[in-house]
Amino acid sequence: MFKKVLVANRGEIALHIVRTLKEMAIPSVSVYSKADASSLHVQLADEAVCIGGNRPQESYLNMQNILSAAIGTGCDAIHPGYGFLSENSQFAEMCEACGITFIGPSSNVIAQMGDKSQAKISMQAAAVPLIPGSAGPLADFEQAEEIAARVGYPVMLKAVAGGGGKGIRFVESAEQLADSYAQAQLEAAGAFGNDQLYLEKIMLNVKHIEVQIFRDQFGNAVYFPERDCSMQRFKQKVIEETPCQLITEAQRQQLGAIALKAAEQINYVNTGTVEFLMDEAHQFYFLEMNTRIQVEHPVTEMVTGIDLVQEQINVAAGLPLSFTQADVQSRGYALECRLNAEDPANHFAPSAGTINYLYLPAGNLGVRIDTHLYSGYAISPFYDAMIAKLITWGATREIAIAKMRRLLSELIVSGIQTNAQFQQTLLIDPVFLDGTVTTDYLTNKETE
């Protein structure tokens, strides 16, 4: 087992990892920016190292400073959490070169699945169903024109090295394709130094369904019950739940088998999530693979009783999975609401400031709150708006939703604006309640 682990993240996920390491009796080292000097993940770790200024580029994305902190404190492993460097193949490769275990898949696998066209090629080789479109990078505009005509409009052009919404264009007709192709190429070249594009048909009226998998270095692999992440606002997840009430057990097993084939094809080790779009006929199409722990992993933990972060650490240390597929039993329903420091009444503008009073109404069976907040804590403007994850579990979906409504109604975060009331509104939306929400439902509702 590791002798000391550095946590290369901040906020609730860093705190979660630090607490897990404490329970495993593994010393922890937190890194932090100047803005996060008073954060709980700093206070509760065994050691803490300031790695730079307030902005992510100066600190949580500063690979050299993080590795220096790990080497200087004698760490033999780094847990990246989610976001920041968690899917950065260069950082994982640097860890490998320094003899430090990156708690996640290998740098080669991260690079392979981070390259959107290469990921599609790998999935095609594993017979994983793909969204209709180009099999790899487009050779030229003429090929884009031919494929778009074959799969049918609307289509989407995406940068092969994409991320952050750069190099993406929605194309509704053949007349728009030439200009969109040129614009996407220019944007991709400027943002990533790579102007290669690929093309996909835009899937309408779809649900976003994802399957978490776990695989160890001995080839043991399991899948977990699917998560429905269709409640999204402009492509950002708002509510996640498991299982999806529209999916049958036979479909669940089919989806799990597909996800495991994907993991085996690329020799994946550790945990990851294979994301799919599900159409109205309940056909599944590969979207992407996240090579890290995800924000919404607590709902999976709630229905299975398996500690995914602890298992990540064990598998990274070379241990076999501590459970089999037969041990992964889904019990009841769980959902997660993301609590953000933002003002829905002001176009969801970020809300920074100091929390002068905090009440977290946990305590009842089936209620979990993952957060780094405390009274007196200052929310800075430099990072993601999510400040807490509210998770509830119930024997039925209705019970889990009722618990979440109660939790949100009692929650008090004074001193900043949050989206708690917005979340309460979503929980009584009839389309959410009947489980038929699609990925564009919220966005279309707001733009009507």
mmCIF file of C-alpha atoms in Angstrom, residues 48 221 279 354 431:
data_model
loop_
_atom_site.group_PDB
_atom_site.id
_atom_site.type_symbol
_atom_site.label_atom_id
_atom_site.label_comp_id
_atom_site.label_asym_id
_atom_site.label_seq_id
_atom_site.Cartn_x
_atom_site.Cartn_y
_atom_site.Cartn_z
ATOM 1 C CA ALA A 48 -0.395 20.879 3.124
ATOM 2 C CA ALA A 221 -14.021 -6.106 -14.219
ATOM 3 C CA ASP A 279 -32.751 7.352 -28.228
ATOM 4 C CA THR A 354 -18.408 34.819 2.745
ATOM 5 C CA VAL A 431 -41.425 15.766 -16.941
#
